[in-house]
Amino acid sequence: MFRQLFDEASCTLTYLIADPESHEALLIDPVNSGLQHYLQLLEQYNLVLKYSLETHVHADHITASGLLREKTNTLTGIGSRCDALAADLQLQHGDQLSLGPYFIQVLATPGHTAGSVSYLLEDKVFTGDSLLINGCGRTDFQSGDAGTLYDSITQKLFTLPDETLVYPGHDYKGYRVSCIGQEKAINPRLAGISRAAFITIMQTLDLPKPGMLDTAVPANRSLGIEALPHG
């Protein structure tokens, strides 16, 4: 079972994946405003939410992962370099997560942020903001680095089979799915672009600061809920 969900306010794409036999499910990049919808889908299809996974610490919306853990006892997961210590699973490159008979492979794809990861499930890769359709994530905050992003895309994502479906974390133009072969061929920031040229492109974007940056990043390091007191 596979559902792609869209949050209009932040243009975030969230993914619900489930094994119909074991009824185990996972969510990738859930948004707090979608909490009730996620819970309704889980109930409707008699699913048990095993994982709520993040591709990175988001700067444009608040995650629902912490609330989902409170409601469902799901395991939360995020890249180990994201400084989101509230997550149960501090994921690293090469880690594998089981979902029924399937395995989700963690790919470290830093550059948009230092802790960005992608998730590979058979012929689908969920790239967060590392690789977008006809674009890529910005690299000018949260320890982003243009050269590192170029390496992540070209050395990890672009080495996947061309037919691998690309499901990004955002889209602002109505696109919903691409494939590795298409992005290698026509992505205007990457197709035929050298590493040095890519760095120049990313350094001259001059994008406005995300409106929620100062509130979303600290909130999402706590999985979207207040951090529990230590001790």
PDB file of C-alpha atoms in Angstrom, residues 6 8-9 14 23 39 50 63 68 78 105 122 160 170 176 186 199 227:
ATOM      1  CA  PHE A   6       0.256  16.762   0.145  1.00  0.00           C
ATOM      2  CA  GLU A   8      -0.734  22.787   0.742  1.00  0.00           C
ATOM      3  CA  ALA A   9       0.617  25.281   3.287  1.00  0.00           C
ATOM      4  CA  THR A  14       4.288  12.929   2.990  1.00  0.00           C
ATOM      5  CA  HIS A  23      -0.403  -4.444   8.551  1.00  0.00           C
ATOM      6  CA  LEU A  39      -4.689   8.507  12.259  1.00  0.00           C
ATOM      7  CA  LYS A  50       5.849   1.014  13.012  1.00  0.00           C
ATOM      8  CA  THR A  63       6.624  17.552  12.036  1.00  0.00           C
ATOM      9  CA  LEU A  68       2.351  10.236  16.342  1.00  0.00           C
ATOM     10  CA  ILE A  78      15.983  10.679  11.688  1.00  0.00           C
ATOM     11  CA  GLN A 105      17.626   1.207   3.287  1.00  0.00           C
ATOM     12  CA  GLU A 122      12.792  -1.477  -3.727  1.00  0.00           C
ATOM     13  CA  LEU A 160      20.749   3.968  -8.441  1.00  0.00           C
ATOM     14  CA  HIS A 170       8.500  19.009  -1.597  1.00  0.00           C
ATOM     15  CA  ARG A 176       4.623  14.310  -7.884  1.00  0.00           C
ATOM     16  CA  ILE A 186      17.186  17.066 -17.579  1.00  0.00           C
ATOM     17  CA  ILE A 199      28.520  25.254  -6.213  1.00  0.00           C
ATOM     18  CA  ALA A 227      11.436  18.737  24.703  1.00  0.00           C
TER      19      ALA A 227
END
